CSV table of C-alpha atoms in Angstrom, one decimal:
chain,number,residue,atom,x,y,z
A,355,MET,CA,-0.1,0.0,0.0
A,356,GLY,CA,2.8,2.4,1.0
A,357,GLU,CA,4.6,1.8,-2.3
A,358,GLU,CA,1.5,2.3,-4.3
A,359,LYS,CA,0.7,5.6,-2.6
A,360,GLN,CA,4.3,6.7,-3.1
A,361,THR,CA,4.0,5.9,-6.8
A,362,ASP,CA,0.8,7.9,-7.2
A,363,ILE,CA,2.6,11.0,-5.7
A,364,LYS,CA,5.7,10.5,-7.8
A,365,LYS,CA,3.7,10.2,-11.0
A,366,PRO,CA,1.0,12.8,-10.9
A,367,LYS,CA,-1.6,12.6,-13.6
A,368,SER,CA,-0.7,16.2,-14.6
A,369,PRO,CA,2.5,17.9,-15.2
A,370,ILE,CA,4.2,19.7,-12.3
A,371,ASN,CA,3.3,23.2,-13.6
A,372,LYS,CA,-0.3,22.1,-13.9
A,373,ASP,CA,-0.3,20.8,-10.4
A,374,ILE,CA,1.0,24.1,-9.2
A,375,MET,CA,-1.5,26.2,-11.1
A,376,ASN,CA,-4.5,24.0,-10.0
A,377,ILE,CA,-3.8,25.0,-6.4
A,378,ALA,CA,-2.3,28.5,-7.0
A,379,TRP,CA,-4.8,30.0,-9.3
A,380,PRO,CA,-7.9,29.9,-7.0
A,381,VAL,CA,-5.8,31.3,-4.2
A,382,LEU,CA,-4.3,34.0,-6.5
A,383,ILE,CA,-7.7,35.1,-7.7
A,384,GLU,CA,-9.0,35.1,-4.1
A,385,LEU,CA,-6.1,37.2,-2.7
A,386,VAL,CA,-5.8,39.5,-5.7
A,387,LEU,CA,-9.5,40.3,-5.7
A,388,SER,CA,-9.5,40.6,-1.9
A,389,SER,CA,-6.7,43.2,-2.2
A,390,LEU,CA,-8.6,45.0,-5.0
A,391,PHE,CA,-11.7,45.1,-2.8
A,392,GLY,CA,-9.5,46.4,-0.1
A,393,MET,CA,-8.0,49.0,-2.4
A,394,ILE,CA,-11.6,50.0,-3.5
A,395,ASN,CA,-12.6,50.4,0.2
A,396,MET,CA,-9.6,52.7,0.9
A,397,MET,CA,-10.4,54.7,-2.3
A,398,MET,CA,-14.0,55.1,-1.0
A,399,LEU,CA,-12.6,56.6,2.3
A,400,GLY,CA,-9.9,58.7,0.4
A,401,ASN,CA,-12.6,60.2,-1.8
A,402,ILE,CA,-14.9,61.5,1.0
A,403,PRO,CA,-15.4,65.2,0.1
A,404,ASP,CA,-14.0,66.5,3.4
A,405,HIS,CA,-10.3,66.2,2.7
A,406,ALA,CA,-9.2,66.5,6.3
A,407,TYR,CA,-11.6,63.7,7.4
A,408,ALA,CA,-10.6,61.6,4.4
A,409,ALA,CA,-6.9,61.9,5.2
A,410,ALA,CA,-7.5,61.0,8.8
A,411,ALA,CA,-9.7,58.0,7.9
A,412,VAL,CA,-7.1,56.6,5.5
A,413,SER,CA,-4.5,57.1,8.2
A,414,ALA,CA,-6.7,55.4,10.8
A,415,VAL,CA,-7.1,52.3,8.6
A,416,GLY,CA,-3.3,52.2,8.2
A,417,VAL,CA,-2.7,52.6,12.0
A,418,THR,CA,-5.2,49.9,13.0
A,419,ASN,CA,-4.2,47.4,10.3
A,420,GLN,CA,-0.9,46.6,12.1
A,421,PRO,CA,-2.4,45.7,15.5
A,422,LEU,CA,-5.0,43.7,13.6
A,423,PHE,CA,-2.4,41.9,11.6
A,424,LEU,CA,-0.4,41.2,14.9
A,425,GLY,CA,-3.4,39.5,16.3
A,426,LEU,CA,-4.1,37.5,13.1
A,427,SER,CA,-0.4,36.5,13.1
A,428,VAL,CA,-1.2,34.2,16.1
A,429,VAL,CA,-3.8,32.4,14.0
A,430,GLN,CA,-1.6,32.4,11.0
A,431,ALA,CA,1.1,30.6,13.0
A,432,LEU,CA,-1.3,27.9,14.0
A,433,ASN,CA,-2.5,27.6,10.3
A,434,VAL,CA,1.2,27.1,9.2
A,435,GLY,CA,1.4,24.2,11.6
A,436,GLY,CA,-2.1,22.9,10.6
A,437,THR,CA,-1.5,23.2,6.9
A,438,ALA,CA,1.9,21.3,7.1
A,439,LEU,CA,0.4,18.6,9.3
A,440,ILE,CA,-2.7,18.0,7.1
A,441,ALA,CA,-0.6,18.1,3.9
A,442,ARG,CA,1.8,15.4,5.3
A,443,TYR,CA,-1.1,13.3,6.5
A,444,PHE,CA,-2.9,13.7,3.2
A,445,GLY,CA,0.3,12.7,1.2
A,446,SER,CA,0.9,9.7,3.5
A,447,GLY,CA,-2.8,8.5,3.3
A,448,LYS,CA,-3.5,9.1,7.0
A,449,HIS,CA,-6.7,10.9,6.2
A,450,ASP,CA,-8.4,9.9,9.5
A,451,ARG,CA,-6.0,12.2,11.4
A,452,MET,CA,-6.8,15.4,9.4
A,453,GLU,CA,-10.2,16.4,10.9
A,454,ASN,CA,-8.9,16.3,14.5
A,455,VAL,CA,-5.9,18.5,13.5
A,456,MET,CA,-8.3,21.1,12.1
A,457,LYS,CA,-10.4,21.0,15.2
A,458,HIS,CA,-7.3,21.6,17.3
A,459,VAL,CA,-6.5,24.7,15.2
A,460,MET,CA,-10.1,26.0,15.3
A,461,ILE,CA,-10.3,25.7,19.2
A,462,VAL,CA,-6.9,27.0,20.0
A,463,SER,CA,-7.3,30.0,17.7
A,464,MET,CA,-10.5,31.0,19.4
A,465,ILE,CA,-8.9,30.6,22.9
A,466,LEU,CA,-6.1,33.0,21.8
A,467,SER,CA,-8.2,35.4,19.8
A,468,VAL,CA,-11.0,36.3,22.3
A,469,PRO,CA,-8.7,37.9,25.0
A,470,LEU,CA,-6.7,39.7,22.3
A,471,ALA,CA,-9.8,41.2,20.8
A,472,ALA,CA,-11.1,42.3,24.3
A,473,LEU,CA,-7.8,44.0,25.1
A,474,ALA,CA,-7.6,45.8,21.8
A,475,PHE,CA,-11.3,47.0,22.1
A,476,ILE,CA,-10.7,48.3,25.6
A,477,TYR,CA,-7.4,50.1,24.9
A,478,SER,CA,-8.1,51.2,21.4
A,479,ASP,CA,-7.0,54.8,21.9
A,480,GLN,CA,-3.8,53.9,23.7
A,481,ILE,CA,-2.9,51.4,21.0
A,482,MET,CA,-3.5,54.0,18.2
A,483,ALA,CA,-1.5,56.6,20.0
A,484,PHE,CA,1.4,54.0,20.5
A,485,MET,CA,1.3,53.5,16.7
A,486,GLY,CA,2.0,57.1,16.3
A,487,ALA,CA,-1.5,58.3,15.3
A,488,MET,CA,-2.2,62.0,15.5
A,489,PRO,CA,-5.2,63.2,17.6
A,490,ASP,CA,-7.3,63.7,14.6
A,491,THR,CA,-6.7,60.1,13.4
A,492,ILE,CA,-7.5,58.7,16.8
A,493,ALA,CA,-10.8,60.7,17.0
A,494,VAL,CA,-11.8,59.5,13.6
A,495,GLY,CA,-10.6,55.9,14.0
A,496,ARG,CA,-11.8,54.9,17.5
A,497,GLY,CA,-15.1,53.5,16.5
A,498,TYR,CA,-13.6,51.8,13.4
A,499,PHE,CA,-10.9,50.1,15.5
A,500,ARG,CA,-13.4,48.8,18.1
A,501,ILE,CA,-15.7,47.2,15.5
A,502,ILE,CA,-12.8,45.7,13.6
A,503,CYS,CA,-11.8,44.0,16.9
A,504,ILE,CA,-15.1,42.0,16.9
A,505,SER,CA,-14.7,41.2,13.2
A,506,TYR,CA,-11.2,39.8,14.0
A,507,LEU,CA,-12.8,36.9,15.7
A,508,PHE,CA,-14.7,35.9,12.6
A,509,GLN,CA,-11.4,36.3,10.6
A,510,SER,CA,-9.5,34.1,13.0
A,511,PHE,CA,-12.1,31.4,12.7
A,512,ASN,CA,-12.2,31.6,8.9
A,513,PHE,CA,-8.4,31.4,8.7
A,514,SER,CA,-8.3,28.0,10.6
A,515,ILE,CA,-10.7,26.5,8.1
A,516,THR,CA,-9.2,28.0,4.9
A,517,GLY,CA,-5.6,26.9,6.1
A,518,SER,CA,-6.8,23.4,6.7
A,519,LEU,CA,-8.5,23.2,3.2
A,520,ARG,CA,-5.4,24.5,1.5
A,521,GLY,CA,-3.4,21.7,3.1
A,522,ILE,CA,-5.2,19.2,1.0
A,523,GLY,CA,-5.2,21.4,-2.1
A,524,GLU,CA,-8.9,22.5,-1.9
A,525,THR,CA,-8.4,26.2,-2.7
A,526,GLN,CA,-11.5,26.8,-4.9
A,527,ILE,CA,-14.0,26.8,-2.1
A,528,PRO,CA,-12.1,29.4,0.0
A,529,MET,CA,-11.8,31.5,-3.1
A,530,GLY,CA,-15.6,31.4,-3.8
A,531,VAL,CA,-16.5,32.1,-0.2
A,532,ASN,CA,-14.1,35.0,0.2
A,533,LEU,CA,-15.1,36.5,-3.2
A,534,ARG,CA,-18.7,36.6,-2.1
A,535,ALA,CA,-17.8,38.0,1.3
A,536,ASN,CA,-15.6,40.8,-0.2
A,537,PHE,CA,-18.2,41.7,-2.8
A,538,LEU,CA,-20.7,42.1,0.0
A,539,ASN,CA,-18.2,44.2,1.9
A,540,VAL,CA,-17.7,46.6,-1.0
A,541,VAL,CA,-21.4,47.0,-1.5
A,542,GLY,CA,-21.9,47.5,2.2
A,543,ASN,CA,-19.1,50.1,2.3
A,544,ALA,CA,-20.6,52.1,-0.5
A,545,LEU,CA,-24.0,52.1,1.3
A,546,LEU,CA,-22.8,52.8,4.8
A,547,ILE,CA,-19.8,55.1,4.1
A,548,TYR,CA,-21.7,57.5,1.9
A,549,GLY,CA,-25.3,56.8,3.2
A,550,LEU,CA,-26.9,55.7,0.0
A,551,PHE,CA,-30.6,55.1,-0.6
A,552,GLY,CA,-31.6,56.7,2.7
A,553,ILE,CA,-29.1,54.7,4.9
A,554,PRO,CA,-27.4,56.9,7.5
A,555,GLU,CA,-24.0,58.2,6.4
A,556,LEU,CA,-21.5,56.5,8.9
A,557,GLY,CA,-18.2,57.3,7.2
A,558,ILE,CA,-15.3,55.1,8.5
A,559,VAL,CA,-17.6,53.4,11.1
A,560,GLY,CA,-19.7,52.2,8.1
A,561,ALA,CA,-16.6,50.6,6.6
A,562,ALA,CA,-15.9,48.7,9.8
A,563,THR,CA,-19.7,47.6,10.0
A,564,SER,CA,-19.6,46.3,6.5
A,565,THR,CA,-16.4,44.3,7.2
A,566,ILE,CA,-17.8,42.5,10.2
A,567,ILE,CA,-21.0,41.6,8.4
A,568,ALA,CA,-18.9,40.2,5.4
A,569,ASN,CA,-16.6,38.1,7.7
A,570,ALA,CA,-19.6,36.6,9.6
A,571,VAL,CA,-21.2,35.6,6.4
A,572,ALA,CA,-18.0,33.9,5.3
A,573,SER,CA,-17.9,31.9,8.5
A,574,LEU,CA,-21.4,30.6,7.9
A,575,LEU,CA,-20.5,29.6,4.3
A,576,LEU,CA,-17.3,27.9,5.3
A,577,VAL,CA,-19.0,25.8,8.0
A,578,ARG,CA,-21.8,24.9,5.7
A,579,TYR,CA,-19.3,23.6,3.1
A,580,LEU,CA,-17.5,21.5,5.7
A,581,ARG,CA,-20.7,19.9,6.9
A,582,SER,CA,-21.9,19.2,3.4
A,583,GLY,CA,-19.7,16.1,3.0
A,584,LYS,CA,-18.2,17.4,-0.3
A,585,SER,CA,-14.8,18.0,1.0
A,586,LYS,CA,-11.9,15.4,1.3
A,587,LEU,CA,-11.5,16.9,4.8
A,588,ASN,CA,-14.3,15.3,7.0
A,589,PHE,CA,-15.9,17.6,9.6
A,590,SER,CA,-18.9,16.8,11.9
A,591,PHE,CA,-20.0,18.0,15.3
A,592,LYS,CA,-20.9,14.2,16.0
A,593,HIS,CA,-17.3,13.4,15.8
A,594,LYS,CA,-15.9,13.8,19.3
A,595,PHE,CA,-13.0,16.1,19.6
A,596,GLN,CA,-10.0,14.2,21.0
A,597,PHE,CA,-7.3,16.2,22.5
A,598,SER,CA,-3.9,15.0,21.3
A,599,LEU,CA,-0.7,16.1,23.0
A,600,LYS,CA,1.2,14.9,20.0
A,601,THR,CA,-0.8,17.1,17.7
A,602,MET,CA,-0.3,20.1,20.0
A,603,LYS,CA,3.5,19.4,20.1
A,604,ASN,CA,3.6,19.3,16.3
A,605,LEU,CA,1.6,22.4,16.0
A,606,ALA,CA,3.8,24.2,18.5
A,607,ARG,CA,7.0,22.9,16.9
A,608,ILE,CA,6.1,24.1,13.5
A,609,GLY,CA,3.8,27.0,14.5
A,610,PHE,CA,5.8,28.6,17.3
A,611,PRO,CA,8.6,29.8,15.0
A,612,SER,CA,6.0,31.1,12.6
A,613,ALA,CA,4.2,32.9,15.5
A,614,MET,CA,7.6,34.4,16.5
A,615,GLU,CA,8.2,35.3,12.9
A,616,GLN,CA,4.8,37.1,12.6
A,617,LEU,CA,5.4,38.9,16.0
A,618,VAL,CA,8.9,40.0,14.8
A,619,LEU,CA,7.3,41.1,11.5
A,620,ARG,CA,4.6,43.2,13.1
A,621,ALA,CA,6.9,44.6,15.8
A,622,GLY,CA,9.2,45.7,13.0
A,623,LEU,CA,6.3,47.2,11.0
A,624,ILE,CA,5.1,49.0,14.1
A,625,LEU,CA,8.4,50.6,14.7
A,626,PHE,CA,8.6,51.4,11.0
A,627,ILE,CA,5.2,53.0,11.1
A,628,GLN,CA,6.2,55.2,14.0
A,629,ILE,CA,9.0,56.5,12.0
A,630,VAL,CA,6.9,57.2,8.9
A,631,SER,CA,3.9,58.6,10.9
A,632,GLY,CA,6.2,61.4,12.1
A,633,LEU,CA,6.3,62.8,8.6
A,634,GLY,CA,2.8,64.2,9.0
A,635,THR,CA,-0.8,63.1,8.3
A,636,VAL,CA,-0.7,63.8,4.5
A,637,VAL,CA,2.6,62.0,3.9
A,638,PHE,CA,1.5,59.1,6.2
A,639,ALA,CA,-1.8,58.9,4.2
A,640,ALA,CA,0.4,58.6,1.0
A,641,HIS,CA,2.4,55.8,2.7
A,642,ASN,CA,-0.7,53.9,3.6
A,643,ILE,CA,-2.0,54.2,0.1
A,644,GLY,CA,1.3,52.8,-1.1
A,645,MET,CA,1.1,49.9,1.3
A,646,ASN,CA,-2.4,49.2,0.3
A,647,ILE,CA,-1.3,49.0,-3.4
A,648,LEU,CA,1.7,46.9,-2.4
A,649,SER,CA,-0.7,44.4,-0.7
A,650,LEU,CA,-1.7,43.5,-4.3
A,651,SER,CA,1.9,42.3,-5.0
A,652,PHE,CA,2.1,40.3,-1.8
A,653,THR,CA,-0.8,38.2,-3.0
A,654,LEU,CA,1.3,36.8,-5.8
A,655,GLY,CA,3.9,35.6,-3.3
A,656,GLN,CA,1.3,34.3,-0.9
A,657,ALA,CA,-0.7,32.5,-3.5
A,658,PHE,CA,2.2,30.6,-5.0
A,659,GLY,CA,3.8,30.2,-1.5
A,660,ILE,CA,0.6,28.5,-0.4
A,661,ALA,CA,0.7,26.2,-3.4
A,662,ALA,CA,4.4,25.4,-2.8
A,663,SER,CA,3.6,24.7,0.9
A,664,SER,CA,0.8,22.3,0.1
A,665,LEU,CA,2.7,20.4,-2.7
A,666,VAL,CA,6.0,20.2,-0.8
A,667,GLY,CA,4.3,19.0,2.3
A,668,ARG,CA,2.4,16.3,0.4
A,669,SER,CA,5.4,15.2,-1.5
A,670,LEU,CA,7.5,14.9,1.7
A,671,GLY,CA,4.7,13.0,3.3
A,672,ALA,CA,5.0,10.5,0.4
A,673,ASP,CA,8.9,10.4,1.1
A,674,ASP,CA,9.6,12.0,-2.3
A,675,ALA,CA,12.0,14.8,-1.6
A,676,ASP,CA,13.0,15.2,-5.3
A,677,LEU,CA,9.5,15.9,-6.3
A,678,ALA,CA,9.2,18.3,-3.4
A,679,GLU,CA,12.2,20.2,-4.8
A,680,LYS,CA,10.8,20.3,-8.3
A,681,TYR,CA,7.5,21.7,-7.1
A,682,ALA,CA,9.3,24.4,-5.0
A,683,THR,CA,11.6,25.4,-7.8
A,684,ASN,CA,9.0,25.6,-10.5
A,685,THR,CA,6.5,27.5,-8.3
A,686,SER,CA,9.1,30.1,-7.4
A,687,ARG,CA,10.0,30.6,-11.1
A,688,ILE,CA,6.4,31.1,-12.2
A,689,GLY,CA,5.6,33.4,-9.3
A,690,THR,CA,8.7,35.5,-9.9
A,691,VAL,CA,7.8,36.1,-13.5
A,692,PHE,CA,4.3,37.3,-12.5
A,693,GLY,CA,5.8,39.5,-9.8
A,694,THR,CA,8.2,41.1,-12.3
A,695,LEU,CA,5.4,42.0,-14.7
A,696,LEU,CA,3.4,43.6,-11.9
A,697,GLY,CA,6.3,45.7,-10.9
A,698,ILE,CA,6.6,47.0,-14.4
A,699,GLY,CA,2.9,48.0,-14.3
A,700,PHE,CA,3.5,49.7,-10.8
A,701,PHE,CA,6.5,51.6,-12.1
A,702,PHE,CA,5.0,53.1,-15.2
A,703,GLY,CA,1.5,53.6,-13.8
A,704,ALA,CA,2.4,55.0,-10.3
A,705,GLU,CA,0.7,58.4,-10.5
A,706,PHE,CA,-2.5,57.1,-12.2
A,707,ILE,CA,-2.9,54.3,-9.7
A,708,VAL,CA,-2.3,56.6,-6.6
A,709,SER,CA,-4.7,59.2,-8.1
A,710,LEU,CA,-7.5,56.6,-7.8
A,711,TYR,CA,-7.2,57.0,-4.0
A,712,SER,CA,-7.0,60.7,-3.7
A,713,ASN,CA,-6.9,63.9,-5.8
A,714,ASP,CA,-4.6,65.6,-3.3
A,715,PRO,CA,-1.4,66.5,-5.4
A,716,GLU,CA,0.9,66.0,-2.3
A,717,ILE,CA,-0.5,62.6,-1.6
A,718,ILE,CA,-0.2,61.6,-5.3
A,719,ARG,CA,3.4,62.8,-5.5
A,720,ASN,CA,4.6,61.0,-2.4
A,721,GLY,CA,2.5,57.9,-3.1
A,722,ALA,CA,4.0,57.6,-6.6
A,723,ILE,CA,7.5,57.8,-5.2
A,724,ALA,CA,6.7,54.8,-2.8
A,725,LEU,CA,5.2,52.8,-5.5
A,726,ARG,CA,8.1,53.1,-7.9
A,727,VAL,CA,10.5,51.9,-5.2
A,728,ALA,CA,8.1,49.0,-4.5
A,729,ALA,CA,8.1,48.2,-8.3
A,730,ILE,CA,11.9,47.6,-8.3
A,731,THR,CA,11.6,45.3,-5.2
A,732,GLN,CA,9.0,43.0,-6.8
A,733,PRO,CA,11.2,40.1,-8.2
A,734,PHE,CA,13.1,39.8,-4.8
A,735,GLN,CA,9.9,40.0,-2.8
A,736,SER,CA,7.9,37.5,-4.9
A,737,HIS,CA,10.8,34.9,-4.9
A,738,GLN,CA,11.5,35.0,-1.1
A,739,LEU,CA,7.8,34.8,-0.2
A,740,ILE,CA,7.3,31.7,-2.4
A,741,VAL,CA,10.6,29.9,-1.3
A,742,ALA,CA,9.6,30.7,2.3
A,743,GLY,CA,6.3,29.0,1.7
A,744,SER,CA,8.1,25.9,0.5
A,745,LEU,CA,10.2,25.8,3.6
A,746,ARG,CA,7.0,26.1,5.8
A,747,GLY,CA,5.4,23.3,3.9
A,748,ALA,CA,8.4,21.2,4.8
A,749,GLY,CA,8.0,22.2,8.5
A,750,ASP,CA,11.2,24.3,8.3
A,751,THR,CA,9.8,27.4,10.0
A,752,VAL,CA,12.9,28.4,12.0
A,753,PHE,CA,14.9,29.9,9.2
A,754,PRO,CA,12.0,32.1,7.8
A,755,LEU,CA,11.9,33.6,11.4
A,756,ILE,CA,15.7,34.3,11.3
A,757,SER,CA,15.4,36.0,7.9
A,758,THR,CA,12.4,38.1,9.1
A,759,PHE,CA,14.2,39.2,12.2
A,760,VAL,CA,17.3,40.2,10.2
A,761,GLY,CA,15.3,41.9,7.4
A,762,ILE,CA,12.6,43.7,9.4
A,763,LEU,CA,14.0,44.6,12.8
A,764,LEU,CA,17.8,45.0,11.9
A,765,ILE,CA,17.7,46.2,8.3
A,766,ARG,CA,14.3,47.9,7.7
A,767,VAL,CA,14.0,49.7,11.0
A,768,LEU,CA,17.6,50.8,11.3
A,769,ALA,CA,17.8,51.9,7.6
A,770,ALA,CA,14.6,53.8,7.8
A,771,THR,CA,15.8,55.6,10.9
A,772,PHE,CA,19.1,56.6,9.1
A,773,PHE,CA,17.5,57.4,5.8
A,774,VAL,CA,14.5,59.4,7.2
A,775,ASN,CA,15.9,61.0,10.4
A,776,VAL,CA,19.5,61.4,9.5
A,777,LEU,CA,19.6,61.9,5.8
A,778,GLY,CA,16.2,63.6,5.7
A,779,LEU,CA,15.0,61.6,2.6
A,780,GLY,CA,11.3,61.6,3.8
A,781,LEU,CA,9.0,58.9,2.3
A,782,LEU,CA,11.6,57.9,-0.3
A,783,GLY,CA,14.0,57.0,2.5
A,784,ALA,CA,11.4,54.9,4.2
A,785,TRP,CA,10.6,52.9,1.1
A,786,LEU,CA,14.4,52.5,0.2
A,787,ALA,CA,14.6,50.8,3.6
A,788,VAL,CA,11.7,48.5,2.6
A,789,MET,CA,13.6,47.5,-0.6
A,790,LEU,CA,16.8,46.8,1.3
A,791,ASP,CA,14.9,44.6,3.8
A,792,GLN,CA,13.3,42.5,0.9
A,793,VAL,CA,16.7,42.0,-0.9
A,794,ILE,CA,18.4,40.8,2.3
A,795,ARG,CA,15.5,38.4,3.1
A,796,TRP,CA,15.6,37.1,-0.5
A,797,LEU,CA,19.3,36.3,-0.2
A,798,LEU,CA,18.9,34.5,3.2
A,799,ILE,CA,15.9,32.4,2.2
A,800,ALA,CA,17.5,31.4,-1.2
A,801,MET,CA,20.7,30.2,0.7
A,802,ARG,CA,18.6,28.1,3.1
A,803,PHE,CA,16.7,26.5,0.3
A,804,LYS,CA,19.9,25.7,-1.7
A,805,SER,CA,21.4,24.0,1.4
A,806,GLY,CA,18.7,21.2,1.2
A,807,LYS,CA,18.3,21.0,5.0
A,808,TRP,CA,14.5,21.6,4.8
A,809,LYS,CA,14.2,18.1,3.2
A,810,LYS,CA,15.2,16.4,6.4
A,811,VAL,CA,12.7,17.9,8.7
A,812,ARG,CA,10.5,15.1,10.3
A,813,ILE,CA,6.9,15.3,11.5
A,814,ALA,CA,5.6,12.6,13.7
C-alpha cells in the first residue's frame, strides 16, 4: 500500500506546472480580488469630500491594520502548523487524522483570539497613540478600530478553516467564499460610508460595520461547506474532539517559530510606522496608500507560496524529496515572472494608480515615489515569499523567522531611521529601507533552500 501511494505521488496525472496552477490560481484570484476590494474600500474613504476627514480616515485604517495583523499572526502561525500537518497526513494516506488537526487549530485559535480582541477593544485609543497616530486620526478611527476587533474573531475562525483546506489542495472553495464576502463588503461600504438610498452616512464606522457583516457571512458559508460532506476533509460535530498532546506538540514545533516570525514582523512594522507617521498626516496617508497597493503584489507571493507549501508537504509526506524540490523550484520561477510583470505596471502607472485613491497633489506625488521603489523590489519580494512557503510546507519554520528578524528589525527599522531621520529623505528613504529589507531576506531564504536541509525535517 505504502509503495502504491508513493508511486501515485511520484507520477502525478498532470505535469508539475499544472499541479502548481491548479492550487495557486484559486488562491491567487481570491487574494488579488480581496486586495482589489481592499483598495476600493480605501479609495472610498480617500474620496470622501471632506479632505481632512478623508486623510484622517485613511491614516486610521493604516494605523489599526498593524495591531489587527499582529493579532491575526497568532492564528496564521497555527495555520502554518495545521497546513503542514494536514498536507503530510494527506500525502501519506493518513486521512483519518486530518479532521482532528483542524479542530485543534479552530479551538486554540479562538482561545487565543478572544482575549486579544477584548484588550484591543478596551485600549483602542492607547494602541493607536502608541502606533504614532495624530489626535485627529484617533478621534476618527476609534469607532472603526473597536468594530474591527469584533470582526477579528470571525477572521480568525475563517483562517483556521481555509488553512486546513489549502493543506489538501482544496483552494477553490475558500476562493468562492471570500469573493462573495468581499463583494458584500464593498457593496456595504458604498451604502454605509456615503449613506446611499436613505441609509445613514456613517463614514469610516460604516466601513468597519460592513467588514464585520462580510466576515460573519464567510464563517457561515465555510462551515456549511465542511458539513456538506463534499470535502476530502471530514468535519462533523458528531465526531468527538479528541485532545492530542502529539498534535499540539507538532503544531507548536512548526507553528511557534511562525508565530515568533509574525510577531517580529509586526513589531518591526510598528516601529517602521512610528518613523513614517512622524512625517505628518498627509505623507502618512500617501504611505498607507502605497502599502495598500503593495498588498496586491504580496498576494502573488502568498498564492504561490501556499501552493508550494501544500505540494512540498504532500510530496515529503510520500517520502519524495526530489518531487518536493521540483515543485518548490517551479513554483518560485512562475511566481517571480508574475511579480516582475506587476512591478513594471506599478513603475509606469504610479501616478495614475495613486490618483484613484486621492486627488490631493501632495498625496499623489509621495505615493508615486513609494510605488516606484516598490516596483523595483517585486522580483526579490515574490521569490522570497514563495521559497519561504516551500520551507514552511516542509516544516522548516525556524529559518524564515531568522530571515524576518534580520530583514525587518535590523535592516528595515535601522535603515529607515538613518534614511528618514539622519539623511532627511522623507518617504523615499522609508521605502528604500523596505527595498533593502526585501533583498536581504531574499538572499537568506535562497541560501537556506539551496542547502537542502529543509528536506530532512521530520513530522511525527
